[in-house]
Every structure is written in C-alpha cells, then in structure tokens.
Coordinates of C-alpha atoms and ligand atoms in Angstrom, one line a residue:
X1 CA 74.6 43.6 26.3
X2 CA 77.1 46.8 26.8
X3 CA 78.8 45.3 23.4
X4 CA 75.3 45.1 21.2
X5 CA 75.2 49.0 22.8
X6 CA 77.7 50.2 21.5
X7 CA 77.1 50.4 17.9
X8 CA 79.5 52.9 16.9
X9 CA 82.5 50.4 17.0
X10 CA 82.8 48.1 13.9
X11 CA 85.2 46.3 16.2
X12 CA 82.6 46.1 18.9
X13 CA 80.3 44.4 16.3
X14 CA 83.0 41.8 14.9
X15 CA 83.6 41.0 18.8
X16 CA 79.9 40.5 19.2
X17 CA 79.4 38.5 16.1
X18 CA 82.3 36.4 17.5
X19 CA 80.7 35.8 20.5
X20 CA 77.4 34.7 19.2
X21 CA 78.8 31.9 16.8
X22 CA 81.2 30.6 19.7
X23 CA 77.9 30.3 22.4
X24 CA 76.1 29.0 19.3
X25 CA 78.2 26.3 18.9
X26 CA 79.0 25.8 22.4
X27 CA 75.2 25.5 22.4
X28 CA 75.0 22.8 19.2
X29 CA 77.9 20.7 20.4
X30 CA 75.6 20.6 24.4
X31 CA 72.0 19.5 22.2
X32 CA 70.6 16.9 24.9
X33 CA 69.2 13.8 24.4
X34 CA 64.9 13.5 24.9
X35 CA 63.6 10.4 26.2
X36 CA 60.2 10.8 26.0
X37 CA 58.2 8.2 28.0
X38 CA 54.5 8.6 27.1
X39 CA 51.6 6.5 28.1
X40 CA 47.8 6.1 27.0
X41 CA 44.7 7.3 29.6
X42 CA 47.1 7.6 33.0
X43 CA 45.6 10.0 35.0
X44 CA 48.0 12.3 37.5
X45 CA 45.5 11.2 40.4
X46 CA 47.2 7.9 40.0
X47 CA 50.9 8.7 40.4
X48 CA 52.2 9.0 44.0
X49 CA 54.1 12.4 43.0
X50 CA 51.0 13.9 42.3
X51 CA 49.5 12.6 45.8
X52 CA 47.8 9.6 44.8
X53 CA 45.7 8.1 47.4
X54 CA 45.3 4.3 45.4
X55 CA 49.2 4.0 44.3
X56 CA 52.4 4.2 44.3
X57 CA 54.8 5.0 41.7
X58 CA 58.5 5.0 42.6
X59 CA 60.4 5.3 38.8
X60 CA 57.8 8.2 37.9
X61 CA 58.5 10.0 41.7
X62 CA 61.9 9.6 40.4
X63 CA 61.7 11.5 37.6
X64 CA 59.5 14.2 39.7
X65 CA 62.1 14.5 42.6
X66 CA 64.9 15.2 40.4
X67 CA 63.1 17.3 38.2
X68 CA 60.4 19.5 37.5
X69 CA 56.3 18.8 38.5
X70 CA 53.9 20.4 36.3
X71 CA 50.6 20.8 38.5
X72 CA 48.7 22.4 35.3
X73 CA 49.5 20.7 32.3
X74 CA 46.4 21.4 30.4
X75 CA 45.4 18.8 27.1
X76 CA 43.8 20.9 24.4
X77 CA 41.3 18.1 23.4
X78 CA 40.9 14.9 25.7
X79 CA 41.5 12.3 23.7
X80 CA 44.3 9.9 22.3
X81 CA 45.0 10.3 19.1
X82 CA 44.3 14.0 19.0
X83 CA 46.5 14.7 21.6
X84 CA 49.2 12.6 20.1
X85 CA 48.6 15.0 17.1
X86 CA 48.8 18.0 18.9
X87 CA 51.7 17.2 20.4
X88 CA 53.4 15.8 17.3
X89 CA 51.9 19.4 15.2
X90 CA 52.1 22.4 17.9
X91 CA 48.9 23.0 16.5
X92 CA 45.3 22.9 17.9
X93 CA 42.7 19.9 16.2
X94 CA 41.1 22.1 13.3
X95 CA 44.6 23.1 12.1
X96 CA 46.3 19.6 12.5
X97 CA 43.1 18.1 10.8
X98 CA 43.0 15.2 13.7
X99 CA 39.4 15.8 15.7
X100 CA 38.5 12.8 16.3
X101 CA 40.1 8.8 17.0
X102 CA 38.8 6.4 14.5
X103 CA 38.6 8.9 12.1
X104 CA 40.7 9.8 8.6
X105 CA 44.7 9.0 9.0
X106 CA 46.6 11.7 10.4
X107 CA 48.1 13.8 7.4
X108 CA 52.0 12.7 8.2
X109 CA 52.9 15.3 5.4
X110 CA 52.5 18.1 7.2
X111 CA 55.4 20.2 9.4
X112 CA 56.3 18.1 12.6
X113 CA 58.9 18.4 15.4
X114 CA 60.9 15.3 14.6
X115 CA 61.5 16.6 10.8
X116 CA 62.4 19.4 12.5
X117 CA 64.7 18.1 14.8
X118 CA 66.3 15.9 12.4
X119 CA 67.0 19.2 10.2
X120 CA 69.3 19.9 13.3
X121 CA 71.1 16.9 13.6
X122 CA 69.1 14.8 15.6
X123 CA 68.2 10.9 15.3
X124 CA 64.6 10.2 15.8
X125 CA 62.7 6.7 17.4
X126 CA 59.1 6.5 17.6
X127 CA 58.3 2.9 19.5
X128 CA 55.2 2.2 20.8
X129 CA 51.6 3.0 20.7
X130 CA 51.5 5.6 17.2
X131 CA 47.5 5.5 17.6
X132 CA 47.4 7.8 14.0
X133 CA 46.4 5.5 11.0
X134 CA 48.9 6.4 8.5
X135 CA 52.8 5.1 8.7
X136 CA 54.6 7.4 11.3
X137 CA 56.7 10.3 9.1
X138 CA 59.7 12.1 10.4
X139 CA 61.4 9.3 11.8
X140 CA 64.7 7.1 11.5
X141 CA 63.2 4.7 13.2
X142 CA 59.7 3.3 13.9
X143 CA 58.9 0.4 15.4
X144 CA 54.9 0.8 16.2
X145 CA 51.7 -0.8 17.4
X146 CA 48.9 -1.4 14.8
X147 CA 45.9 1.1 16.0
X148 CA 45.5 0.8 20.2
X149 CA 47.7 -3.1 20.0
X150 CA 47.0 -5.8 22.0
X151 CA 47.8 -5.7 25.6
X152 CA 49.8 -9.0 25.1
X153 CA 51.9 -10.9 21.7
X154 CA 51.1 -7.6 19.4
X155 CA 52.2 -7.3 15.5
X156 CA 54.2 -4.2 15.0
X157 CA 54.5 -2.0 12.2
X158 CA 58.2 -1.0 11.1
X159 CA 61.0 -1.4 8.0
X160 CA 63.0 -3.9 7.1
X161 CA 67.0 -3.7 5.6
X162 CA 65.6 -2.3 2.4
X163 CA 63.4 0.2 4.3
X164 CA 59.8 -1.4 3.2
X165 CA 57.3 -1.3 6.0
X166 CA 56.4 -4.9 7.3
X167 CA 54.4 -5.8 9.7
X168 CA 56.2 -8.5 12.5
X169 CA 55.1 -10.6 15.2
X170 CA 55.6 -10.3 18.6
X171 CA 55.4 -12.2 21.7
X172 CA 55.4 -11.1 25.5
X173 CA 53.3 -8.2 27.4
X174 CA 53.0 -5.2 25.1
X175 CA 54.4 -2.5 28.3
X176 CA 57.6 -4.9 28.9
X177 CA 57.9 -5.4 25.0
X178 CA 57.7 -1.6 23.7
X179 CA 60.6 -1.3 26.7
X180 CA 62.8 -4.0 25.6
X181 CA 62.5 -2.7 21.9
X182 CA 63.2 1.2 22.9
X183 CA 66.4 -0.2 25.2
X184 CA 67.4 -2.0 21.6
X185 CA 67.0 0.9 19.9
X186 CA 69.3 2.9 22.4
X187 CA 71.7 0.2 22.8
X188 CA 72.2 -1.1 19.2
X189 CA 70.1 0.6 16.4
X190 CA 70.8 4.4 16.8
X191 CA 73.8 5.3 14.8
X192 CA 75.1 6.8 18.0
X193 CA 76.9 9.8 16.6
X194 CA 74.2 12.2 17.0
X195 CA 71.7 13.6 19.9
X196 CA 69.1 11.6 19.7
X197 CA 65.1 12.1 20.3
X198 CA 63.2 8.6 21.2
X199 CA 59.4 8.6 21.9
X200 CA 58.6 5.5 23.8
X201 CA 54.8 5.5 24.1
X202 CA 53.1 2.9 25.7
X203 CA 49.4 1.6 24.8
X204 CA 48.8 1.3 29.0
X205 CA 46.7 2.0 30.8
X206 CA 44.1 1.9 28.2
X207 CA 41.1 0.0 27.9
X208 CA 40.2 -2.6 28.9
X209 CA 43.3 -2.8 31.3
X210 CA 45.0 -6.2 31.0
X211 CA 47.3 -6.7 33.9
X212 CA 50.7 -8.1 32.6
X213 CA 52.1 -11.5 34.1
X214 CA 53.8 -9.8 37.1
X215 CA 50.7 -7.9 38.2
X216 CA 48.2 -10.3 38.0
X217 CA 47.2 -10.4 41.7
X218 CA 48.7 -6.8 42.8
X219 CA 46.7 -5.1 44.6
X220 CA 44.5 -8.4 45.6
X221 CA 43.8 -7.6 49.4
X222 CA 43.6 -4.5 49.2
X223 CA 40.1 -2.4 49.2
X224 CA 41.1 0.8 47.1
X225 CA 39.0 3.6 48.1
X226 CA 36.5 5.1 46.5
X227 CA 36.6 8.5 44.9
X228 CA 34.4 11.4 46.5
X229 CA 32.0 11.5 43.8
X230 CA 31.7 7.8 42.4
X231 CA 28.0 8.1 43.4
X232 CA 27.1 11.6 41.7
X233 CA 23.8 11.8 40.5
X234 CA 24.9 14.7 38.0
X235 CA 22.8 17.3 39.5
X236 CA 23.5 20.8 39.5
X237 CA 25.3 20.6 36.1
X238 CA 23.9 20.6 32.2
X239 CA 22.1 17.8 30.6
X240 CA 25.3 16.8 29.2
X241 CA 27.1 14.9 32.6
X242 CA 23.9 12.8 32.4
X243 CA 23.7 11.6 29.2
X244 CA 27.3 10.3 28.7
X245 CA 27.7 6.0 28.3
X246 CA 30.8 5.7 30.7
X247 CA 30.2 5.1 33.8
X248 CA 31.2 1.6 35.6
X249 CA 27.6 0.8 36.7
X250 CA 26.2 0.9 33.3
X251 CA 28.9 0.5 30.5
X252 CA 31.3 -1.9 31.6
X253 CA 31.2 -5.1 29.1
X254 CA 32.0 -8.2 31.0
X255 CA 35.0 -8.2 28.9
X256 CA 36.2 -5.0 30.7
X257 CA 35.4 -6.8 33.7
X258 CA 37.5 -9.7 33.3
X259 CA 33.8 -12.3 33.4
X260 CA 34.9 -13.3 30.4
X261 CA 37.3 -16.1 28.9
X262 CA 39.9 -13.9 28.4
X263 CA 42.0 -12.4 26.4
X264 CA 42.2 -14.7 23.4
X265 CA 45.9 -14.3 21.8
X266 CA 47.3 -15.6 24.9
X267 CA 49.9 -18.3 24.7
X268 CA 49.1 -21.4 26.8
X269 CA 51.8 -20.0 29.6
X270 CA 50.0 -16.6 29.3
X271 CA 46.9 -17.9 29.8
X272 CA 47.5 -20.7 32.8
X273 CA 48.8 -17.1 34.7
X274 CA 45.9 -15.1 33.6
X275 CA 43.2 -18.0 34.4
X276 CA 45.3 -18.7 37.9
X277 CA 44.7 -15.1 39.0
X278 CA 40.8 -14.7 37.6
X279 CA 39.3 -17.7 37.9
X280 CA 39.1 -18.2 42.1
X281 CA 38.5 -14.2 41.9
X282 CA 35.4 -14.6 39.8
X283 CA 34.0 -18.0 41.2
X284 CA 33.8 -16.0 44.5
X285 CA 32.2 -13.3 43.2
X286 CA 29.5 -15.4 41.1
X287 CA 29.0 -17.1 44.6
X288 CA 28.5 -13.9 46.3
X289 CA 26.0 -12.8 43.9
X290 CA 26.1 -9.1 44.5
X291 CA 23.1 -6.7 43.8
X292 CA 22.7 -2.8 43.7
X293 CA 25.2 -0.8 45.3
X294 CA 27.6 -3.7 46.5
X295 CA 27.5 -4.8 42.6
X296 CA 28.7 -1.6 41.6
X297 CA 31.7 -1.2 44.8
X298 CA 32.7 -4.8 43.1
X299 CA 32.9 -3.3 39.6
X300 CA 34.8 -0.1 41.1
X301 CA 37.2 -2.7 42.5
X302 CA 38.1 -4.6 39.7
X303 CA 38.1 -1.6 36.9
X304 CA 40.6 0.1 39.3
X305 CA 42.8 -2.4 40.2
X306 CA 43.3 -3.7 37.1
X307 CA 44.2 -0.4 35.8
X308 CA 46.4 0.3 38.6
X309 CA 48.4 -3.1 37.5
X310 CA 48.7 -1.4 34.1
X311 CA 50.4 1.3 35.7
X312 CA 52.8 -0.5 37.7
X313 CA 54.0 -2.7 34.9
X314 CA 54.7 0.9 32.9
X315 CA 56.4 2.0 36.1
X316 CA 58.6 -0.8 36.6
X317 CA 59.8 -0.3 32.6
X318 CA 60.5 3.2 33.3
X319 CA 62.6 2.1 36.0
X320 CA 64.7 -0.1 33.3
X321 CA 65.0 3.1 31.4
X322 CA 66.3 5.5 34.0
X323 CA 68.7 2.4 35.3
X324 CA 70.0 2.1 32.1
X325 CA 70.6 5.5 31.5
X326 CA 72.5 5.8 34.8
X327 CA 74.3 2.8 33.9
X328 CA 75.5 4.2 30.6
X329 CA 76.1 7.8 31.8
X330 CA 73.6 9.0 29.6
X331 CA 71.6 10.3 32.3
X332 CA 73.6 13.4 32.2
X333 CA 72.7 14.5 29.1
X334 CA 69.7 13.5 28.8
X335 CA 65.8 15.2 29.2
X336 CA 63.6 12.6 30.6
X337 CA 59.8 13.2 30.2
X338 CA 57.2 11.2 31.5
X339 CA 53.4 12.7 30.2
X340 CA 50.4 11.2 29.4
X341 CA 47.8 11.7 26.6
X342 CA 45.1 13.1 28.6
X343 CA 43.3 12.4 31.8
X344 CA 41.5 10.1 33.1
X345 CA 38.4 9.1 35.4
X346 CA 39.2 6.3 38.5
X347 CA 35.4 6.4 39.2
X348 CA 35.2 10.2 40.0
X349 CA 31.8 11.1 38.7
X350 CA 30.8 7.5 38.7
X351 CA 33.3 6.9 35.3
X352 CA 35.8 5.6 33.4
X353 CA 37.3 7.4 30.5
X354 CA 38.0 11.3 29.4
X355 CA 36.9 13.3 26.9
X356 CA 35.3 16.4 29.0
X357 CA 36.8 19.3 30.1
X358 CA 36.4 18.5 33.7
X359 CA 39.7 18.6 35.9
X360 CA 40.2 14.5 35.7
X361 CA 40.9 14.5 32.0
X362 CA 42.0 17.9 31.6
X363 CA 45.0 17.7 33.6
X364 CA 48.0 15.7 31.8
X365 CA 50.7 14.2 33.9
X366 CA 54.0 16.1 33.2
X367 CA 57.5 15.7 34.9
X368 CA 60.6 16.5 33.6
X369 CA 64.3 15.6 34.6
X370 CA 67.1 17.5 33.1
X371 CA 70.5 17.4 35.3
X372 CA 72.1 20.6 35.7
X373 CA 69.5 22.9 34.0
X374 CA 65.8 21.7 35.8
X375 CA 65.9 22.6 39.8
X376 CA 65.4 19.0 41.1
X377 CA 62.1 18.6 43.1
X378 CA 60.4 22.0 41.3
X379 CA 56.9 22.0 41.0
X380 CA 55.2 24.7 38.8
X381 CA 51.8 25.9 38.5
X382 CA 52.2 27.8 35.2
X383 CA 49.0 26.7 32.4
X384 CA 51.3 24.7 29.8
X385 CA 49.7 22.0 27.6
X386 CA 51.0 19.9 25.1
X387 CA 50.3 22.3 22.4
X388 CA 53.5 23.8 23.7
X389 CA 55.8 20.1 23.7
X390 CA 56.8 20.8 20.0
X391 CA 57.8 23.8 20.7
X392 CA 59.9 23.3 23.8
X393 CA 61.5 20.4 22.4
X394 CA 62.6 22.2 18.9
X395 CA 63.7 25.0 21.6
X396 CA 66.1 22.3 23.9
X397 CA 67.4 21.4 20.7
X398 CA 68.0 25.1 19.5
X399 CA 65.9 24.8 16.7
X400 CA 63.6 27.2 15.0
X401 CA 60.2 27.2 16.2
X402 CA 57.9 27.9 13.1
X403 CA 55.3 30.6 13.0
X404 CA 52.8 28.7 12.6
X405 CA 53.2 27.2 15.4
X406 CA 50.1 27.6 18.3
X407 CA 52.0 26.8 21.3
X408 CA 55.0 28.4 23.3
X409 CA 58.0 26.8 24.3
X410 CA 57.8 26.6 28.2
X411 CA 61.8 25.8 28.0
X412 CA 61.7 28.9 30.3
X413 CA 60.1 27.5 32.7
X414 CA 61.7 24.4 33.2
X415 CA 64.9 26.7 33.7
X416 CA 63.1 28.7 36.8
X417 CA 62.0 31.2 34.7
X418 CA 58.5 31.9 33.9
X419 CA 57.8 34.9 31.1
X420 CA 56.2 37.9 32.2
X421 CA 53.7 37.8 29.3
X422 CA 53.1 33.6 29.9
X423 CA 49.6 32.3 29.4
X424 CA 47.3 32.9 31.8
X425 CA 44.0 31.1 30.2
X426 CA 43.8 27.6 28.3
X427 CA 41.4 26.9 25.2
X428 CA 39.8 23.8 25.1
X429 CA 38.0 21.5 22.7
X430 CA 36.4 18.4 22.2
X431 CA 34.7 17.5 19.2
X432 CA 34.1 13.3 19.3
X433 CA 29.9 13.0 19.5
X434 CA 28.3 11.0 18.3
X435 CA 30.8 8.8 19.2
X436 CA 32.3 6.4 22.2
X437 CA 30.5 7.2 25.2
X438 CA 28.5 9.5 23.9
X439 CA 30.2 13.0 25.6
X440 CA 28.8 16.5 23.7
X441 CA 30.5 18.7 21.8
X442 CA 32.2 21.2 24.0
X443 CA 34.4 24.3 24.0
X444 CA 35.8 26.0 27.2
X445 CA 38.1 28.2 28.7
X446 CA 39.6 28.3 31.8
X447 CA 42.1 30.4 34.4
X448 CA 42.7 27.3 36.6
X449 CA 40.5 29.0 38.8
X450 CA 37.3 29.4 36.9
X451 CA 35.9 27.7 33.9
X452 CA 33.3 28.0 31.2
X453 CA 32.0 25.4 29.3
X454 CA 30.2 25.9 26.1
X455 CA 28.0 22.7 24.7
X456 CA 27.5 24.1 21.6
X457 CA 25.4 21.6 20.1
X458 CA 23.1 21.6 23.4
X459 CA 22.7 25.2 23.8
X460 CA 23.9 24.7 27.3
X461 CA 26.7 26.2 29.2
X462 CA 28.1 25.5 32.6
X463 CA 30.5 27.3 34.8
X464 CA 32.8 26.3 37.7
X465 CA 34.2 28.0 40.7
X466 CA 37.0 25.3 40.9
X467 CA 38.7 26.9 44.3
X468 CA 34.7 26.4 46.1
X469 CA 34.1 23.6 43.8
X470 CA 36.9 21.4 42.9
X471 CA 34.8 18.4 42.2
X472 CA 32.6 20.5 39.6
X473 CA 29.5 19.3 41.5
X474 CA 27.2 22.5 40.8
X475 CA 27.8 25.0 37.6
X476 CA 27.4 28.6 38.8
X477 CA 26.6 29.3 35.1
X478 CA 24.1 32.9 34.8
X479 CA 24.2 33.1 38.6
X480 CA 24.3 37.2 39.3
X481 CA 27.2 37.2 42.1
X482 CA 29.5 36.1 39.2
X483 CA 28.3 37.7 36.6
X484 CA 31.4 39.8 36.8
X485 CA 33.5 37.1 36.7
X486 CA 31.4 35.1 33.8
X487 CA 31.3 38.2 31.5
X488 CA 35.2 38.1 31.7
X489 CA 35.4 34.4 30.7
X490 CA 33.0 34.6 28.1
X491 CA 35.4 37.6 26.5
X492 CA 38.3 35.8 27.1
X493 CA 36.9 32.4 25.4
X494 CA 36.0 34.5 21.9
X495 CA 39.4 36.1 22.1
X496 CA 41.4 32.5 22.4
X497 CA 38.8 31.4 19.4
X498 CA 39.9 34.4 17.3
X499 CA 43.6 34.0 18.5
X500 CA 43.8 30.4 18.2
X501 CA 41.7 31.0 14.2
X502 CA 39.0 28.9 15.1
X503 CA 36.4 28.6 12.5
X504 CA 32.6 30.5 13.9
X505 CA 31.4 26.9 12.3
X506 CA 32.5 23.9 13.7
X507 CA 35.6 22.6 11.7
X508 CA 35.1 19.2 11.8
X509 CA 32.4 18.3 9.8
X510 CA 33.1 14.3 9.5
X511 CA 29.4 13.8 10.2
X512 CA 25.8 15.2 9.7
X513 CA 25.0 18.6 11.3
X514 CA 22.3 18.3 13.8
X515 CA 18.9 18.4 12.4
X516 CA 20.3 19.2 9.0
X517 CA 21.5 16.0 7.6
X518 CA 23.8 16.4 4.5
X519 CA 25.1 13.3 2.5
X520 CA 27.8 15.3 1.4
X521 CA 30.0 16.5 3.7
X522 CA 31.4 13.1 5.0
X523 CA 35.2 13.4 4.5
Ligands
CA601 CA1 44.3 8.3 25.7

C-alpha cells in the first residue's frame, strides 16, 4: 500500500505494476479445481451436520468438518429448475427469464458462469440432473438427464465424436450412475491440462423417492420421528398454508407410496430387489388396514424413509468422490461444494415439497471444503444465496464478475472475512400458481430474524417472529407491538424490489391474470 502512495516515483509505479502482474500470475497459475456436487429437493434438516434428528450423513459431515457450514443459505425462488437458473445466471427469475418448471426452455444464450470460466482457462462438465429444457450451453462436456430422469436405467442427453447431441441408454441406479460418469469424466475425458469446473447434479431426493438397490430396506426397523408440526391445522397464518395440495395425508399417489407395481423400467434383477423389499412391507400393511391418524403416521413412515434412502445412496457417491480425490491428490487443489436446489418439507407442516418461503424450503444446504484457504469446521451465519454462486465461483477463478450480475461473491467469506457492507436482508420470490401443489404467488423479505410475506394475488400478507416463532405457527402480520418492526420490513421489501429491478407488474405472465383472462399473453 506505501508503494500505490507514493505517486511521485515513476519508479515506485514500475515496481508496483511489477508486483501486480507477478501476484496475478501467481494467482492464474493457483486457479483451483470446483467440484460441485448438487442434488434435487435435500433439505439441510436431513444432513447430520446440520443436526439432523432422522439421519446420518458421514461423506456430507465430511465436507462440513473440513470446511465451511453455511447456516443461511437463502434460495431466491424455491424451486428446481429456477434455482438451477439462478445459480447458473447470478441473476434473480424475471431477469434470467426462468419462473417457473415446466415452462419455456431456459434461454442458454444468455451470459453464464461456465462461458465465463472457460474465457479463463477453465474446462467445464455438466453431468447429471440439467432440469432446463434446452441443450446445456457453456460446457465441454455434458453428459445429462432428459427433464427430472428416471430414478433407475435413464437415457442421457450428450455428443458424440463429431459433437452431435444423441441421446444414449443407460442402465444402473441414476445416483450411482451420474457418479460413475462424473469419476469418468475426471479420470479419462477432461483434457487434463487445465483447472477444471464439474457440476455433478444429482436428480435425488426428488419425487417420488425410489430407493436404489443398496437402500432398499435401510431404515426398516426403525420408527423415524415425527416432525413438530406434521399435524398443523394451519391456523394463525393466511388462507394460503391451507389451500396448498402437498401434504402426505391428502396428495400422496399410491405411486408415491410404493402400493403400486412399481417402477416399470426395471430390469428383472432390479425388480426381484425392489419387489423383495415392498412386497412383505405392503402385505402387512394391507393386513393392518390402518384408518385416520395411524393411516397417516404409516404414510409419514414410508414418504420419509424412502427419501432418507435417496439420500444415503447420494452420500455414499459423494464418498467415492472425496476418496478419489484424496486418492489422486487432487483434494489439495480442489473446492468441494455440496448444495442443494432448495428446501424441502420431511412432514413439517403436514408436507412434502417446497415452494414457500417458509424456513424448510428457504434454507439451501451449503458446505464448502477448500484446503488451505476455508477454516476447517467454520460455520457462518452471513445471508448468502445462490444468487451469489456465479459470482463466487468466477471470483475463485479470478475472473470478472459482470455488472449485471445480482449477486455478490461471498469468496470473502469463506476466507474468514465477512464485508462490512455484506447483505443483511434476502429478497424472495415464487411465482409457480396455478401449478403443482397449488402454493400462491408470493414475495418476501427477510433479516433471518423477521419476515414478511406478501401473497400478492390473495391480498394477504403474513409476518413471522422467527426467534419466538421458528415453526411459523402464527403470523404477527398488522399486530400494533410490531408495528415498528413491520413498517421497517415493508420499506426494506420495496427497496430490494427497486434494487433488484423488479417489475410493479408481475413479470411472468405465462398464464391469465386473475379475473382478467387474456388469450394473448401466453408465451
Ligand atoms: Ca428441487
């Protein structure tokens, strides 16, 4: 600093301007390798780093132990293939263009972090769940499920020797298969020369949670307990909690359930293990023949352990990863994330599934291992989200972060370091209705303390004292003790929407306004 000072010398600057390009490229020549490990719908509630009380999750404590613990890793919108656009964009939903799943492709010609990152010399993998529509961009290598994949044998979308984009078949469970093919990648495919950045995303836990071959009867004698609030009666909050479609006493198909046939793209191998493990499990509970409340425990029972199965086959496969890593000595240079695309509910609130702003799905897993840089066993409490992953990994890679970019790069952070001026409130929101499950339109804001919830389209607001309240139970929405504290929110919530350019209207119009129906404005 006493050199950039002293201005006068013109041999001071050339000494200064010396110095920057040898720590610049001491800097390029030390670019790390990412291995990000990213699965679909695992809540932090069940990972035994983030004090699960249903599971344990050894290769994922891992991770934590020798690395960092985010405790508030905030998604901007709670669902998957928005938040795999955020992430991929820096950018919030009505600037990325991606609302809604099952909606138009994601635009794969806009800016992205891996174009980015390749502009600085490094090789890109995407393998796994891709959950966008259109043909991943950005890439030197893709090897990716077709929409949310099967759970077992699934096609995969990738390019052949003269780079033309086939579609190949598969067989073996889809969490052990995505592995195999990212530790192929690693092993053989990558050129090798360069740092590289691999995205191995999973399609587990997601619905409807087929265990794979070695989990089939985990968890069988075990009761897993019930959440708190598996029996709310959505009281005390908006009409919204009580007109969703997701919870498991009501909207669980049989398929879900497992009362079905099956899974029917099984081989006969698959299926004699799947049929060993169901069958004598659902002849005894036909032969029970459970009614009212001790129907619905049984239906907690199964959704949740089948779930937790899904997880421990994705934990196991990050164990593979972090073996061979250490095996190979790339552990040393190497970032390892684990994150997941939202939320999720095990039965809190009587539910499966995300979407609302609520703590369950708000709150992403995120732990990150970096030797030598990351204090091993950190936990932080700052608000990140992953509107901020694109630009924390262009920033670990010394890249540029763009402009236009929303987020911030929390690389800070990870190095023990938080920025005076870091965020201290999170924008949310959620735009899918009608849709799946039927969850309103909401906007929020939040301090990690409090939160305000806007349902636009319902006129209704609600308000949370999450410190009193941590379950969400009753909104203290228009109550005069916290008036103070609501008027502040409500401020704060039109500042992010100005800061953040959020259109006054709501931006995604992909379906008739309420109770002014248009033909027109279907995209
Ligand atoms: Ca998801």
């Amino acid at each position: 600093m006493k050199l950039f000072m002293n201005k006068t010398s013109s041999i001071s600057a050339l000494v200064v301007m010396a110095g920057v390009l040898a720590v610049s490229s001491v800097e390029a020549a030390k670019q790390p390798n990412v291995v990000f490990i990213f699965t679909d719908d695992h809540s932090a509630h069940a990972i035994s780093a983030y004090g699960s009380r249903i599971n344990k999750t050894p290769h994922i404590d891992r991770i934590a132990q020798e690395g960092m613990r985010f405790k508030k890793c905030y998604v901007t919108n709670a669902i998957c293939g928005p938040s795999r656009a955020v992430i991929l964009t820096g950018k919030h939903s009505h600037l990325n263009g991606f609302f809604q799943n099952g909606r138009s492709p994601f635009d794969g010609s806009q800016q992205t972090f891996p174009k980015l990152l390749r502009k600085v010399g490094y090789e890109t993998a995407m393998i796994g769940k891709w959950h966008l529509k259109s043909v991943p961009t950005g890439f030197d290598h893709f090897d990716v499920l077709i929409g949310q994949g099967p759970y077992y044998n699934p096609p995969m979308r990738t390019t052949n020797d003269a780079g033309e984009v086939v579609v190949e078949k598969n067989t073996g469970y889809t969490t052990d298969l995505v592995t195999d093919k990212a530790l192929d990648w690693l092993k053989q495919e990558r050129k090798g020369d360069k740092p590289f950045m691999l995205m191995l995303q999973h399609k587990a836990p997601h619905r409807n949670w087929q265990p794979g071959p070695d989990h089939l009867n985990s968890f069988n004698n075990i009761e897993i307990p019930e959440p708190e609030t598996l029996w709310d009666d959505y009281t005390g909050r908006s009409k919204a909690a009580a007109n969703q479609t997701m919870t498991i006493a009501r909207h669980l198909t049989p398929n879900d359930l497992k009362l079905n046939a099956g899974p029917n793209n099984l081989t006969p191998e698959q299926k004699k293990l799947w049929d060993a493990a169901y069958q004598p499990k659902n002849d005894a509970f036909l032969k029970a023949n459970l009614q009212g409340k001790d129907r619905i425990k049984w239906m907690y029972q199964r959704y949740i352990k089948d779930y937790l199965r899904c997880v421990q086959s994705v934990d196991d496969n990050i164990g593979r990863v972090l073996k061979y890593l250490d095996d190979t000595g790339l552990a040393d240079d190497t970032v390892v994330i684990y994150s997941s695309d939202q939320g999720w509910y095990l039965g809190e609130h009587g539910w499966y599934d995300k979407r609302w702003m609520y703590e369950e799905s708000l709150v992403m897993p995120l732990v990150i291992r970096w030797p030598g840089v990351v204090e091993p066993g950190s936990i932080n409490e700052d608000i990140v989200s992953n509107l901020d992953f694109a630009e924390t990994f262009l920033d670990i890679a010394g890249a540029t972060i763009p402009d236009d970019m929303q987020g911030k790069s929390f690389l800070p952070i990870l190095k023990g370091s938080t920025p005076a001026d870091w965020r201290k409130t999170f924008y949310y929101h959620y735009y899918e209705f009608p849709g799946a499950h039927s969850v309103a339109r909401h906007y929020g804001v939040t301090d990690g303390h409090y939160k305000l919830i806007n349902f636009y389209e319902n006129k209704d607001w609600e308000m949370f004292d999450l410190t009193a309240d941590p379950n969400e139970l009753q909104s203290i929405y228009g109550r005069k003790e916290y008036a103070g504290i609501q008027s502040r929110l409500e401020k704060e919530l039109a500042r992010l929407r100005k800061y953040y350019n959020v259109p006054k209207e709501d931006p995604d119009s992909t379906r008739p306004k309420p109770r002014q129906k248009r033909a027109n404005n279907k995209k």
